[in-house]
Coordinates of C-alpha atoms and ligand atoms in Angstrom, one line a residue:
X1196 CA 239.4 -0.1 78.5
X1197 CA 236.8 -2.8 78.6
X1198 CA 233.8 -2.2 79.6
X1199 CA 232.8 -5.5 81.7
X1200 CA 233.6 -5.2 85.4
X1201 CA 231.9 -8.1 86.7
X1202 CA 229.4 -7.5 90.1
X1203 CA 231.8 -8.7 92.8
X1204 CA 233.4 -6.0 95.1
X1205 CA 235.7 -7.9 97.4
X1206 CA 238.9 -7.5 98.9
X1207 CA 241.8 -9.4 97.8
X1208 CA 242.9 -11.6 100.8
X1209 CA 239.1 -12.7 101.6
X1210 CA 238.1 -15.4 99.3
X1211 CA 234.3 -14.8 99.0
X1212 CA 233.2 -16.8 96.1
X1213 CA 232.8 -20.7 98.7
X1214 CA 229.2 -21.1 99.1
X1215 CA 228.9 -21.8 103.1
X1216 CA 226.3 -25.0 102.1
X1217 CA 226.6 -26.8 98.6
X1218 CA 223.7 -26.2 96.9
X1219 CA 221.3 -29.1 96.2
X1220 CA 223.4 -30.2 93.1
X1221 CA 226.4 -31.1 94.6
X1222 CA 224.5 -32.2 97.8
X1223 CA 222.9 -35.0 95.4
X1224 CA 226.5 -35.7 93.6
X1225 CA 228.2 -35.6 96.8
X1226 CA 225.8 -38.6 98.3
X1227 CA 225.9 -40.0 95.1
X1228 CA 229.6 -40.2 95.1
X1229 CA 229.6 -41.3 98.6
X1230 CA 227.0 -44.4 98.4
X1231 CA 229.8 -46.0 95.7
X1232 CA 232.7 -45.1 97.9
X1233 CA 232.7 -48.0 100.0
X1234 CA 232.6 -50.3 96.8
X1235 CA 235.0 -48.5 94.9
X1236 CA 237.6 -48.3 97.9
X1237 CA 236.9 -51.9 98.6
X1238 CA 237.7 -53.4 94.5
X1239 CA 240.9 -51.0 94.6
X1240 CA 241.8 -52.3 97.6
X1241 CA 241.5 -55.6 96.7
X1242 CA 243.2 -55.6 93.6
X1243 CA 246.4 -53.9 95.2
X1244 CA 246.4 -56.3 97.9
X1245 CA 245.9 -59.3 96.2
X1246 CA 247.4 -58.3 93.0
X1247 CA 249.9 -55.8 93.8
X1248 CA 252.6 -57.7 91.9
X1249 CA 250.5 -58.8 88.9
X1250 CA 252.5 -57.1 85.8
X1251 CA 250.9 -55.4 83.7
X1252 CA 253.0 -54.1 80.6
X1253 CA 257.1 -54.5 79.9
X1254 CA 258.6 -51.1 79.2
X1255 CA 261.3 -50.9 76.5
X1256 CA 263.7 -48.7 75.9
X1257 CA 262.4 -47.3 72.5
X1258 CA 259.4 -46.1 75.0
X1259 CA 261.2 -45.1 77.1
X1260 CA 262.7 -42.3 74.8
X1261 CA 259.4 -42.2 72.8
X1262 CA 256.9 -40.6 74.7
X1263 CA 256.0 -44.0 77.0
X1264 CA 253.7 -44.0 74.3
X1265 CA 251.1 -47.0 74.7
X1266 CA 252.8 -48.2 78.5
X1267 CA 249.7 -48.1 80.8
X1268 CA 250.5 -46.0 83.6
X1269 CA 246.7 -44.9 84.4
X1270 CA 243.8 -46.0 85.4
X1271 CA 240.6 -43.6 84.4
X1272 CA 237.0 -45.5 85.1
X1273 CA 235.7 -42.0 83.6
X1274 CA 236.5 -43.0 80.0
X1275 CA 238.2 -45.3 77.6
X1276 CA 239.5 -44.8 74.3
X1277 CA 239.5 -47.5 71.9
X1278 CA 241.0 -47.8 69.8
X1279 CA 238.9 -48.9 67.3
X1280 CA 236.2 -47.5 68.0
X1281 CA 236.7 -44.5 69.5
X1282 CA 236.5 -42.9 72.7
X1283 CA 233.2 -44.0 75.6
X1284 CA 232.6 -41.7 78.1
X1285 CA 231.7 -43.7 81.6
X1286 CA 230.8 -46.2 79.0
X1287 CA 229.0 -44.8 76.2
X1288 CA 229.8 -43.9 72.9
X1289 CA 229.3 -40.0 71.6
X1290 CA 226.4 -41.3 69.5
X1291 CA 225.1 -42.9 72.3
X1292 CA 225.3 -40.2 74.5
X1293 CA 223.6 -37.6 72.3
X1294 CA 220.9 -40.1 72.1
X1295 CA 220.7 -40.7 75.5
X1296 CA 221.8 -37.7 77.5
X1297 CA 218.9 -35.1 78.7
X1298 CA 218.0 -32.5 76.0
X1299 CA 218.2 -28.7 76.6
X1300 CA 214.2 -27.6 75.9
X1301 CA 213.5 -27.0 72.4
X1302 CA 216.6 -28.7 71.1
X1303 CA 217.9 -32.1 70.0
X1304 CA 221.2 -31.4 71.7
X1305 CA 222.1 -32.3 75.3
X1306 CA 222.7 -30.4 78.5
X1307 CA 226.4 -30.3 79.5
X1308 CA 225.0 -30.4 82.8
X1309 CA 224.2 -34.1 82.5
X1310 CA 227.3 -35.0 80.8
X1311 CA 229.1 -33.8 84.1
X1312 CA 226.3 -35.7 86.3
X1313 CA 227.7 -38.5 84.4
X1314 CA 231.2 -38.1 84.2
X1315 CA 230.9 -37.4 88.3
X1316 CA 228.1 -39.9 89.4
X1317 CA 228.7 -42.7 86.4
X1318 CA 224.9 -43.0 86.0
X1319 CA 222.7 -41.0 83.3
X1320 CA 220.9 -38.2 84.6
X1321 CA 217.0 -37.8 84.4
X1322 CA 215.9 -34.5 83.4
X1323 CA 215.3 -33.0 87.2
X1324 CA 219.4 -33.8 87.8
X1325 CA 221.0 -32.2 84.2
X1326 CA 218.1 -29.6 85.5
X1327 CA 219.9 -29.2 88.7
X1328 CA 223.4 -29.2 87.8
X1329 CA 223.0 -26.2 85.7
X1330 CA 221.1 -24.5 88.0
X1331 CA 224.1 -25.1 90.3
X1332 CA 226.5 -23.6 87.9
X1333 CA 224.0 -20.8 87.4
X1334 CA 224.1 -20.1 91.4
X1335 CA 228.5 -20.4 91.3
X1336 CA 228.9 -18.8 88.0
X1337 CA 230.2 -14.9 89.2
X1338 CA 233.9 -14.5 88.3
X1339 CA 235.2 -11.9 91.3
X1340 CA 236.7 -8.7 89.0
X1341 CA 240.3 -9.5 90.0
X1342 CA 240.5 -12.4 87.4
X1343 CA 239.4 -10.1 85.0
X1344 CA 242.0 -7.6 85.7
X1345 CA 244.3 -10.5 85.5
X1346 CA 243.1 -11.3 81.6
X1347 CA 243.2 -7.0 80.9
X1348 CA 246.4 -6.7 82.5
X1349 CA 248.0 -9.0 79.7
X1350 CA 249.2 -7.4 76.4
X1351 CA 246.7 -7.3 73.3
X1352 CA 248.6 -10.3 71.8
X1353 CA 249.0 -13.1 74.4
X1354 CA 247.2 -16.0 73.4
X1355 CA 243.7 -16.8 74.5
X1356 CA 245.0 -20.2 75.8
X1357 CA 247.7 -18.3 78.2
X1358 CA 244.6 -15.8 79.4
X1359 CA 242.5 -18.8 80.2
X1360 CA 245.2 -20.5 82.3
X1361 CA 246.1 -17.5 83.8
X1362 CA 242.5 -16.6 84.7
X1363 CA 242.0 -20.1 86.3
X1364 CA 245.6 -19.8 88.3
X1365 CA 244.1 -16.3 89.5
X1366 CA 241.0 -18.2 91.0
X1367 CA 243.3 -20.6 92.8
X1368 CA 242.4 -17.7 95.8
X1369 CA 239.0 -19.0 96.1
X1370 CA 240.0 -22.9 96.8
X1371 CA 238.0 -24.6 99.5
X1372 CA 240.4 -27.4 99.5
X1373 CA 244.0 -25.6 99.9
X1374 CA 241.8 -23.7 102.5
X1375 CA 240.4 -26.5 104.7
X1376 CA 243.7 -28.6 104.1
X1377 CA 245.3 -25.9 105.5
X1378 CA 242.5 -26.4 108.6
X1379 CA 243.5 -30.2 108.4
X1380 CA 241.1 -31.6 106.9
X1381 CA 240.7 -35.4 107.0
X1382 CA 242.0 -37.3 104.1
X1383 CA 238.7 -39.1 103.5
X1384 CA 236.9 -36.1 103.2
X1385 CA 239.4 -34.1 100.2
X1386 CA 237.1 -35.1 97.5
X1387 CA 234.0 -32.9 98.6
X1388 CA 236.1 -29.8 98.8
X1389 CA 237.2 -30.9 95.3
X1390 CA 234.1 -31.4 94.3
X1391 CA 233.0 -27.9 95.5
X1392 CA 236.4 -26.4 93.7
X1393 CA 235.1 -28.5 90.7
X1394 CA 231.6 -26.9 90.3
X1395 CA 233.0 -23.6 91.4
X1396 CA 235.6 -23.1 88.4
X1397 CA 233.3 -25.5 85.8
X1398 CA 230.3 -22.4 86.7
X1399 CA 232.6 -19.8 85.5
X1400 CA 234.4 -20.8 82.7
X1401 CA 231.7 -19.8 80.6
X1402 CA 231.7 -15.9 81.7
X1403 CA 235.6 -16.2 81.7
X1404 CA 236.0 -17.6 78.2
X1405 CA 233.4 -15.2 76.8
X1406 CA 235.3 -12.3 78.4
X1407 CA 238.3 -13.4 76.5
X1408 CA 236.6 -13.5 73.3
X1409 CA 235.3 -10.8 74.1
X1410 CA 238.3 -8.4 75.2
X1411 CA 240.4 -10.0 72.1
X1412 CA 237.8 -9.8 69.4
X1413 CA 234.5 -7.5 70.1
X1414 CA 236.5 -4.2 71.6
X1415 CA 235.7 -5.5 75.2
X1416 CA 231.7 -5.2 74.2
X1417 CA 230.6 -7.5 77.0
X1418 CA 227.3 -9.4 76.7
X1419 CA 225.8 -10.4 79.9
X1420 CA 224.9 -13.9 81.0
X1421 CA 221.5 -15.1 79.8
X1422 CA 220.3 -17.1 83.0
X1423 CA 217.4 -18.7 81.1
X1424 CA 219.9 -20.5 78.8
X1425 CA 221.6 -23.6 79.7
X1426 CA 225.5 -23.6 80.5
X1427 CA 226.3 -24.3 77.0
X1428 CA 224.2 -22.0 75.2
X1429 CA 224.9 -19.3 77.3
X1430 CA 228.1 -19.2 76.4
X1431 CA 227.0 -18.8 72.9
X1432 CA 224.9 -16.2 74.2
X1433 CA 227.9 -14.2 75.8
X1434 CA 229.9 -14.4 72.4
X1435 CA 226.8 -13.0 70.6
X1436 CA 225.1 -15.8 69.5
X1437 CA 222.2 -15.4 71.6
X1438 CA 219.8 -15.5 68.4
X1439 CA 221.7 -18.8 66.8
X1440 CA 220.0 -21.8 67.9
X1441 CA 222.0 -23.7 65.3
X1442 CA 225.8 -22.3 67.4
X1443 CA 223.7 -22.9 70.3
X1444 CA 223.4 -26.6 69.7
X1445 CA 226.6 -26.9 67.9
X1446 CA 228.4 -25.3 71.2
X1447 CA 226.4 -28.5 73.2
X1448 CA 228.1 -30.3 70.7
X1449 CA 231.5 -29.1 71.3
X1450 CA 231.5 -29.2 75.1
X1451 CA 230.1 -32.7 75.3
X1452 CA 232.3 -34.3 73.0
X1453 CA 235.8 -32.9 73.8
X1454 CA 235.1 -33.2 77.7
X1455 CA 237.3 -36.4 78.7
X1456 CA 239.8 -38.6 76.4
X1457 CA 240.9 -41.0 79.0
X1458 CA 243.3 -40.5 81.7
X1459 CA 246.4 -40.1 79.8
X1460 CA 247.0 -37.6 77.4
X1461 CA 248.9 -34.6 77.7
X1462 CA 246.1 -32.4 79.5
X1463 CA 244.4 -35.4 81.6
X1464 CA 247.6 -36.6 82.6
X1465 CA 249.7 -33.5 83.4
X1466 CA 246.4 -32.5 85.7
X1467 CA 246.6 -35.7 87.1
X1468 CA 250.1 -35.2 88.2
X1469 CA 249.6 -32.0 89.5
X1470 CA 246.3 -32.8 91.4
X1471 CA 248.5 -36.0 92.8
X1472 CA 250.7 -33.6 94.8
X1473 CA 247.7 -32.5 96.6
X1474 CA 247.6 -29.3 94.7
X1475 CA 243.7 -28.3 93.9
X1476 CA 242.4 -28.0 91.2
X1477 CA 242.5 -24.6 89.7
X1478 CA 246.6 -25.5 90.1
X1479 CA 245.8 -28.9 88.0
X1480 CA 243.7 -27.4 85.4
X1481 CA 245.8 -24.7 84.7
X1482 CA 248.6 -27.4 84.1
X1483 CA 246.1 -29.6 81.9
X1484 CA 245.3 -26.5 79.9
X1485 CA 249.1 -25.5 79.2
X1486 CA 249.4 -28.9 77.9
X1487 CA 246.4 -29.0 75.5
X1488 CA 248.1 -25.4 74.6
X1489 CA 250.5 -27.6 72.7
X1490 CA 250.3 -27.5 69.0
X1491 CA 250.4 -31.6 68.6
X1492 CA 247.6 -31.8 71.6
X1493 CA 245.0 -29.4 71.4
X1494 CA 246.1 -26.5 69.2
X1495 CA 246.0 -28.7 66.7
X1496 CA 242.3 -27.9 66.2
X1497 CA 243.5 -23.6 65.7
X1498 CA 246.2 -25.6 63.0
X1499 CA 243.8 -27.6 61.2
X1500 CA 241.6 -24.0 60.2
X1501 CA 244.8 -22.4 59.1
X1502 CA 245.6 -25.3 56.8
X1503 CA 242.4 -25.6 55.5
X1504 CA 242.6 -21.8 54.9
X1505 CA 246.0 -22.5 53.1
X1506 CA 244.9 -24.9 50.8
X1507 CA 241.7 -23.1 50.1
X1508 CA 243.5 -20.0 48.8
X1509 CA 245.8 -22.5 46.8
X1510 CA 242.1 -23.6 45.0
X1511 CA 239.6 -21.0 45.6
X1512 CA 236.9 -22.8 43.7
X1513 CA 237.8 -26.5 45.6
X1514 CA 240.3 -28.5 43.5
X1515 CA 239.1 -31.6 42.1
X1516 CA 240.1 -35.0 43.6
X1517 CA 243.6 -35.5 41.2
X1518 CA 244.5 -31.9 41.8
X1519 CA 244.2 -32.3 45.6
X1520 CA 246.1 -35.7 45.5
X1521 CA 248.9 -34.4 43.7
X1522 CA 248.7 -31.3 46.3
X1523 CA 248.7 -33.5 49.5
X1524 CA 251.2 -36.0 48.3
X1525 CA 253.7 -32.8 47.2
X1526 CA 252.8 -31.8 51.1
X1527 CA 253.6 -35.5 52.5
X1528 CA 256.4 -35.5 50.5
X1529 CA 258.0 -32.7 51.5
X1530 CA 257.4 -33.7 55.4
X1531 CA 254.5 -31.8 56.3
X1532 CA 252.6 -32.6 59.4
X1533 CA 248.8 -32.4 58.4
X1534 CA 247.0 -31.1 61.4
X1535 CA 244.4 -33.0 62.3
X1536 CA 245.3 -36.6 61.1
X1537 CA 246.5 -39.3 63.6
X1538 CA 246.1 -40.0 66.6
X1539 CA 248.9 -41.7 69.1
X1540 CA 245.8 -44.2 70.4
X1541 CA 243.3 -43.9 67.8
X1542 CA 243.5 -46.7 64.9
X1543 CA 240.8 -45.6 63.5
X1544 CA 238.2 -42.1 62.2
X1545 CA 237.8 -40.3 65.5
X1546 CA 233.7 -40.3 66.6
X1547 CA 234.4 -36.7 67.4
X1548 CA 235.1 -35.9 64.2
X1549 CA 232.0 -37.8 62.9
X1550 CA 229.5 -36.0 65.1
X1551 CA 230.4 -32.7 63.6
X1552 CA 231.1 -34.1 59.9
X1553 CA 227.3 -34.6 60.9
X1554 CA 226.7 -32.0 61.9
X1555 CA 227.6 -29.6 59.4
X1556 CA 226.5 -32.2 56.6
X1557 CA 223.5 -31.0 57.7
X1558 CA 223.8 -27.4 58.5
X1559 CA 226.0 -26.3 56.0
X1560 CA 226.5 -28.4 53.5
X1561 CA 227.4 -26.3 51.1
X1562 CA 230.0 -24.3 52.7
X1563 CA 233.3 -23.9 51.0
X1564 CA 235.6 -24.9 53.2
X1565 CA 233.8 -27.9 55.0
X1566 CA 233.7 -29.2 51.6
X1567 CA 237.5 -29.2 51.3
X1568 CA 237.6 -30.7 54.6
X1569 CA 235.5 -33.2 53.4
X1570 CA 237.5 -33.7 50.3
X1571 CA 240.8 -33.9 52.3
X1572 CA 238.8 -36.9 54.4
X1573 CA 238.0 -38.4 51.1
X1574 CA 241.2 -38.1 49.8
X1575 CA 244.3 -37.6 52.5
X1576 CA 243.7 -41.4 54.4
X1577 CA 244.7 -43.5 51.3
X1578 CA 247.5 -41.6 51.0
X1579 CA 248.8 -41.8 54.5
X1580 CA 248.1 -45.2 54.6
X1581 CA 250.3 -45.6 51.1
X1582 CA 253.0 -43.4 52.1
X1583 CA 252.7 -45.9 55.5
X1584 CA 254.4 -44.0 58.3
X1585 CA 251.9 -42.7 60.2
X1586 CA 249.9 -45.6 62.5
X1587 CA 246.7 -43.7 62.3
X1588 CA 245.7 -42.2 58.7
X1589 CA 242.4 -41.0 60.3
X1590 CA 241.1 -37.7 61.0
X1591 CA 241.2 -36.8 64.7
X1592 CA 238.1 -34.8 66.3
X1593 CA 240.1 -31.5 65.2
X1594 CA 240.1 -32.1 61.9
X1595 CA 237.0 -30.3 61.3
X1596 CA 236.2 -28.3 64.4
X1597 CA 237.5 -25.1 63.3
X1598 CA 235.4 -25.2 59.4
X1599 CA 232.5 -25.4 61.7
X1600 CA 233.1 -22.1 63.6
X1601 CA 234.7 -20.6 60.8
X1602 CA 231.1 -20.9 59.0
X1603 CA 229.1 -19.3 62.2
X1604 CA 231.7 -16.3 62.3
X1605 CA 234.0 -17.4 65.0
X1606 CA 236.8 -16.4 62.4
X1607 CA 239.5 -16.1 65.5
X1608 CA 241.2 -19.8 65.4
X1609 CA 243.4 -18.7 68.0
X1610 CA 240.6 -19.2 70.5
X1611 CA 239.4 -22.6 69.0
X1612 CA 241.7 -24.4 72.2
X1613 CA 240.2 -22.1 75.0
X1614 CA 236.4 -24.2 73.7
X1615 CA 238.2 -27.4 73.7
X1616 CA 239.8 -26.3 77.2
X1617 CA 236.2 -25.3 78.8
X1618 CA 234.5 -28.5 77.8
X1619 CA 238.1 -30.6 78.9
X1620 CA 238.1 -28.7 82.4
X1621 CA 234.5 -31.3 83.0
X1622 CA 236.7 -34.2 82.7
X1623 CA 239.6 -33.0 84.1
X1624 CA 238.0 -32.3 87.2
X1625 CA 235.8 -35.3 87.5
X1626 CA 239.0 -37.2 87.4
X1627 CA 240.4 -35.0 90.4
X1628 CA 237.9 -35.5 92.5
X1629 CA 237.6 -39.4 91.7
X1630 CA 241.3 -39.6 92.3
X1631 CA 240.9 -38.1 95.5
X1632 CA 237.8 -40.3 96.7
X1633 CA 240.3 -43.3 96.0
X1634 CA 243.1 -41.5 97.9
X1635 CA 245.4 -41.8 95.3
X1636 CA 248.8 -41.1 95.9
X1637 CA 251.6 -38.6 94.8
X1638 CA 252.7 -39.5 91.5
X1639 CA 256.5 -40.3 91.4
X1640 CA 258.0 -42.7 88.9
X1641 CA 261.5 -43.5 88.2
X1642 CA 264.2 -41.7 85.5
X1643 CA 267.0 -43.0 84.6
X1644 CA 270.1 -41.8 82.9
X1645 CA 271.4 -42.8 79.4
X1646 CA 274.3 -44.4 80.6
X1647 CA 272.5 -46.6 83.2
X1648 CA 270.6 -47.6 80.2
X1649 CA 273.6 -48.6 78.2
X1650 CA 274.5 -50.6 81.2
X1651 CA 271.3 -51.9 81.5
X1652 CA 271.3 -53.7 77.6
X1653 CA 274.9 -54.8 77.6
X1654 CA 274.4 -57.1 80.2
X1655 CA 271.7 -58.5 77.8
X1656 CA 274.1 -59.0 75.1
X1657 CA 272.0 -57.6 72.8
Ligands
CMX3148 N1 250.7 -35.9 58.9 C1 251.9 -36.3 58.5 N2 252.7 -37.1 59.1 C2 252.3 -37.5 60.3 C3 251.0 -37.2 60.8 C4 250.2 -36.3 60.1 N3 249.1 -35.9 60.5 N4 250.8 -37.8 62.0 C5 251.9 -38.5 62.2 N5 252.8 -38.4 61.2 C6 254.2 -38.9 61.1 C7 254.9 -38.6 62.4 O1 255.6 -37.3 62.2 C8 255.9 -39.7 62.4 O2 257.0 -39.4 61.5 P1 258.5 -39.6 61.9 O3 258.6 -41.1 62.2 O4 259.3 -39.2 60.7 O5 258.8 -38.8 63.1 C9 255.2 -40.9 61.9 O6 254.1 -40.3 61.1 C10 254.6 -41.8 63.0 O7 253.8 -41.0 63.9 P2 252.7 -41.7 64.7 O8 253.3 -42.8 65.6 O9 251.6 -42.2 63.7 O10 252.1 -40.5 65.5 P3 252.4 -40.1 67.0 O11 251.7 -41.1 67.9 O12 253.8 -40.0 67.2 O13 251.7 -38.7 67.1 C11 250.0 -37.1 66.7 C12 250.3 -38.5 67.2 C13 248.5 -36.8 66.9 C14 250.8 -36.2 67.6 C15 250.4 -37.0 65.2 O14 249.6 -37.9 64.4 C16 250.3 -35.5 64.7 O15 251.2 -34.7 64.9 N6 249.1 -35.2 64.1 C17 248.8 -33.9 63.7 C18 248.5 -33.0 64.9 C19 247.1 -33.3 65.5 O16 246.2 -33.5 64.8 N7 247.1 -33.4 66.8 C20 245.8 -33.5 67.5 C21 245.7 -34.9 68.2 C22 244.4 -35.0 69.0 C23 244.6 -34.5 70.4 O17 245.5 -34.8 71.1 O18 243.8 -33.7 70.8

């Protein structure tokens, strides 16, 4: 039995978690949000009205059965992914942001509270406002016991990315938005009970993905939150890293960079849709997280570790660069999907990936297995590119995630998605409660069957 129990007594049937007032945080984001309104409602507007039939892409039918891959069905003023350079979060690059972004005291590295200022408000923070947003988190961040019993009610071996989409399904109690649209709430007003739904579930994850680790991998030992760290670092704390400074930072790290990735991959996208049917968003980020569950989306990141892990015991003592040619074109060769490589936007080495290669260049430069991840890099491009199937020979930002981890102790690489799920609920919520602000609509495209298709061509001819 695990030992944690959380501090909140309350009845099931009385959500209790809604602060009456926002606090001053989401006050300022709120009026932040609100002063742009007008503008933003008014260029939407305009560009339906007087553009509505401007077309924008053709869809063919090879899309049509592959994924709709590159058919722009979204529009996401949160970030853009180029792709050729990479992805800019409300316009700025992941160098530029852990240049510019305010720093937690004491540390080159930012506070994730100004990355979601930004993401929400599209202007950088000063000091006082990443200052505040934490503090808000800090103020919203008790998880009620129930969703813990949810995650302890599971057996030993479900997977960490199942407990943490369960856990933020079980919150979907505490909504302010199903409850006040259930009071008929105006339309106009649905994003500030999404935002409040947003900074309620963002303040928690941290507890509720430290209980998981927790519960799976330390015999339930529960640390307690750390309320003089940052929202970032205290999550490190709760996973017993309290005395790292170096995991500290390099948790920053993580939850800034893998926070948004435009609005239409498989997690961004399937929230989207789920959000778009007016369902809130512990219902949408649930769906965005059983989507980056997926092992070509973000499980890829557990995959990469365990290949790396693979090829290490092939060469204990790092093969040399022939050696681990011959290996990775006997591995090509033979079919094999190497985790971490390509990208279906990305033309080019993901930024995310470069941060960290960074990073641990750095730190640990002479661990083992970042240098075989670093000899794959040097190596496993060319030979994509040679063997010239894949579009993108580049490493993607998972590539190298898990060697980092792996060299602080976080050995478990099941859990390596449930940290790129907590830093991806920041975007996926900023997006929500943007889409609501713009009243977006239900999303409902068109299928069609194969045979209309059939009909379709031949009347082409071709
Ligand atoms: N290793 C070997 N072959 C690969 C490959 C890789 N890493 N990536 C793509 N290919 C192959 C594909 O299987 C495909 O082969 P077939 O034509 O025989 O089916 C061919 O190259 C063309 O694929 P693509 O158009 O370049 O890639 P997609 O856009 O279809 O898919 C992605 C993109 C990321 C799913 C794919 O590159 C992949 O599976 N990579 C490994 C998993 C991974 O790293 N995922 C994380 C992505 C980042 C994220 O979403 O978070």
């Amino acid at each position: 039995m695990v030992a944690y129990t959380g501090s909140e007594k309350e009845k099931i049937g009385q959500p209790s978690l809604v602060l009456s007032t926002p606090g001053p945080a989401v006050r300022m984001i709120q009026e932040k949000i609100a002063a742009q309104l007008p503008s933003w409602r008014s260029r939407v507007g305009r560009l339906t009205r007087e553009h509505g039939n401007y077309k924008i892409c053709d869809v063919t039918v090879e899309q049509i059965y592959g994924g709709i891959r590159g058919v722009q069905i979204q529009v996401s003023d949160i970030s853009y992914v180029d792709p050729s350079q990479g992805i800019r979060l409300r316009g700025y690059t992941i160098p530029e942001l852990m240049t510019l972004l305010p720093k937690a005291p004491g540390t080159e590295y930012p506070l994730v509270g100004g990355l979601y200022y930004l993401l929400l408000v599209d202007e950088l923070p000063s000091d006082e406002q990443a200052c505040m947003v934490e503090e808000e988190w800090r103020a919203r961040s008790t998880v009620p016991d129930y969703v813990y019993q949810v995650i302890q009610a599971m057996p030993e071996d479900t997977h960490p990315m199942t407990l943490l989409s369960q856990a933020i399904l079980a919150l979907q109690r505490e909504s302010v938005f199903s409850r006040e649209y259930a009071r008929g709430i105006k339309k106009a007003d649905y994003w500030e009970a999404y935002l409040e739904d947003s900074f309620n579930l963002t303040a928690k994850l941290p507890a509720i993905a430290a209980f998981i680790y927790n519960l799976k991998y330390r015999q339930g030992d529960a640390i307690p939150p750390d309320p003089a760290q940052d929202w970032a670092a205290n999550f490190a704390a709760m996973i017993g890293y309290g005395d790292n400074q170096e995991y500290q930072d390099f948790s920053r790290l993580v939850m800034v960079i893998h926070s948004d990735h435009e609005g239409a991959n498989v997690s961004a996208h399937a929230s989207h849709l789920v959000a778009s049917a007016l369902s809130d968003v512990y219902y949408a980020c649930s769906a965005g997280m059983d989507g980056l569950a997926g092992p070509l989306h973000g499980l890829a990141n557990q995959e990469c570790l365990r290949w790396l892990l693979d090829v290490k015991a092939i060469f204990p003592d790092l093969p040399n660069p022939e050696a681990l040619e011959t290996f990775l074109w006997e591995q090509i060769n033979a079919g094999a999907i190497i985790p971490g490589y390509g990208h279906a936007v990305l033309r080019t080495t993901d930024p995310r990936f470069t941060v960290q290669y960074e990073f641990a260049k750095k730190y640990m430069p002479d661990d083992k297995i970042f240098r075989l991840a670093s000899q794959v890099y040097d190596v496993l491009p060319g030979i994509l590119t040679r063997q010239g199937k894949v579009k993108n020979p580049w490493p993607n930002v998972d590539a190298i995630n898990g060697a980092l981890q792996y060299h602080y102790g976080v050995t478990q690489f099941d859990f390596y998605t449930v940290l790129f799920g907590v830093s991806r609920i920041l975007g996926l919520t900023a997006h929500a409660v943007w889409s609501r602000a713009l009243g977006k609509p239900i999303e409902r495209p068109k299928s069609l069957t194969t045979r209309l298709l059939e009909e379709m061509v031949s009347k082409t001819g071709r």
